[in-house]
Amino acid sequence: MNNKKILVTAANGNTGFPASKELLKLGFEVRAFVRNPQTKKAKELKELGAEIFVGDIQDIRDVRKSLENIESAYFVPTYPNVLFQGSTFATAVEEMKTKNVVVLTQWLSSNSHPSVYTKEHWLVDQTFKRLQNTNITFVNPGLFAFVYFMMPEPMLQFGMMPDFGTNAPPSNEDIGLTVAHILKKPEPHIGKTYCITSRELLKPQEMADIVGKIVGRKIKADVLPESMLLKMLRSYGFPQRDASQVIHYVKDGQNGGFALKAPTTTVQDIVGKPADDFETITRRYLKNNPMVKQSLLNKLRTMGIMMKAITTTKWNMAKFEKEQGFPAFKNMMSSNESEEWKSEHLI
């Protein structure tokens, strides 16, 4: 066992969990920062030998305590408080003189983007870049592959797949593996930003055809009108704050934002294995999904979901964003329309 202990925040999350498992496999001691130690993933990490640290990532007292005797860390900001969490963690690692931190940020990160989350990511990036006592590496994925399977019923039962634009969507597992291998030997990665993608750049219908091949039925990718997308998100129980940002990411994707620079060789270069392709990811994520089975019960369930979406009242996003105090700047633009963003990302 390597005596260098590594802190992983959101350790039972999409990327923190595979990063923690890989670090343990590589022989490192892992301190897994979680809010709830009773989750399945937290229990699995404990069984694998991780130290489970229970705390609130927004409380700097907990963060300071979690960083005691820690040389390196993986920081995963979670919605909706990206800016608060980022500022808190950056302050704590500087105080504690943590040597190395890998920060999960966002491919669209920009100060002129219409999404408040994306503007917050950009501000957090700048905060970490200004630290004096800590070496920083940024991991910068675009639209994750799991997003395509968050509303599986219409796709798997009725063959309706949302069009999010051309993309090379990375798997959670590849992001976690990349982070773990950066932390294994941080020095070559100091000050760098890595864009993580899957192995191939695919058009929406190409992704739909892959899903169709796996589930054995025809899948068609279509652009979902914004009003219907918001009704679907609301009917599925998505928080309004998150849904208000999703519509900006969909527009960015359809405008080609996730296709720029993709695919990359980041996973191959750092982990030493090819990035997952979309077929591998799809098989993994649908493996245990009961909706894959064509049955009367599943069709009736899907019809109920669609009827609920159709009859759901549309959110008044303009009113909500005003009530939330979201900053509304003039001349906001998608990332790939910004020359400043291009100069920071397309190098």
mmCIF file of C-alpha atoms in Angstrom, residues 28 63 70 76 79 82 109 120 133 176 193 195 199 219 275 283 308 330:
data_model
loop_
_atom_site.group_PDB
_atom_site.id
_atom_site.type_symbol
_atom_site.label_atom_id
_atom_site.label_comp_id
_atom_site.label_asym_id
_atom_site.label_seq_id
_atom_site.Cartn_x
_atom_site.Cartn_y
_atom_site.Cartn_z
ATOM 1 C CA PHE A 28 -2.923 4.180 -2.714
ATOM 2 C CA VAL A 63 -13.073 20.359 4.205
ATOM 3 C CA ILE A 70 -3.419 14.672 2.508
ATOM 4 C CA VAL A 76 -15.587 17.387 -7.872
ATOM 5 C CA TYR A 79 -24.595 21.396 -8.588
ATOM 6 C CA VAL A 82 -20.427 25.165 -7.922
ATOM 7 C CA SER A 109 -16.338 26.871 -19.077
ATOM 8 C CA GLU A 120 -19.432 29.682 -12.125
ATOM 9 C CA ASN A 133 0.919 26.565 -2.699
ATOM 10 C CA GLY A 176 -12.320 8.445 -13.122
ATOM 11 C CA THR A 193 -6.027 20.974 -18.833
ATOM 12 C CA CYS A 195 -10.267 17.286 -22.510
ATOM 13 C CA ARG A 199 -13.088 7.081 -28.772
ATOM 14 C CA ILE A 219 -34.084 4.333 -32.700
ATOM 15 C CA ALA A 275 -11.131 5.369 -24.462
ATOM 16 C CA ARG A 283 -23.962 -1.787 -23.264
ATOM 17 C CA LYS A 308 -47.558 13.180 -17.675
ATOM 18 C CA LYS A 330 -25.360 41.498 -22.346
#
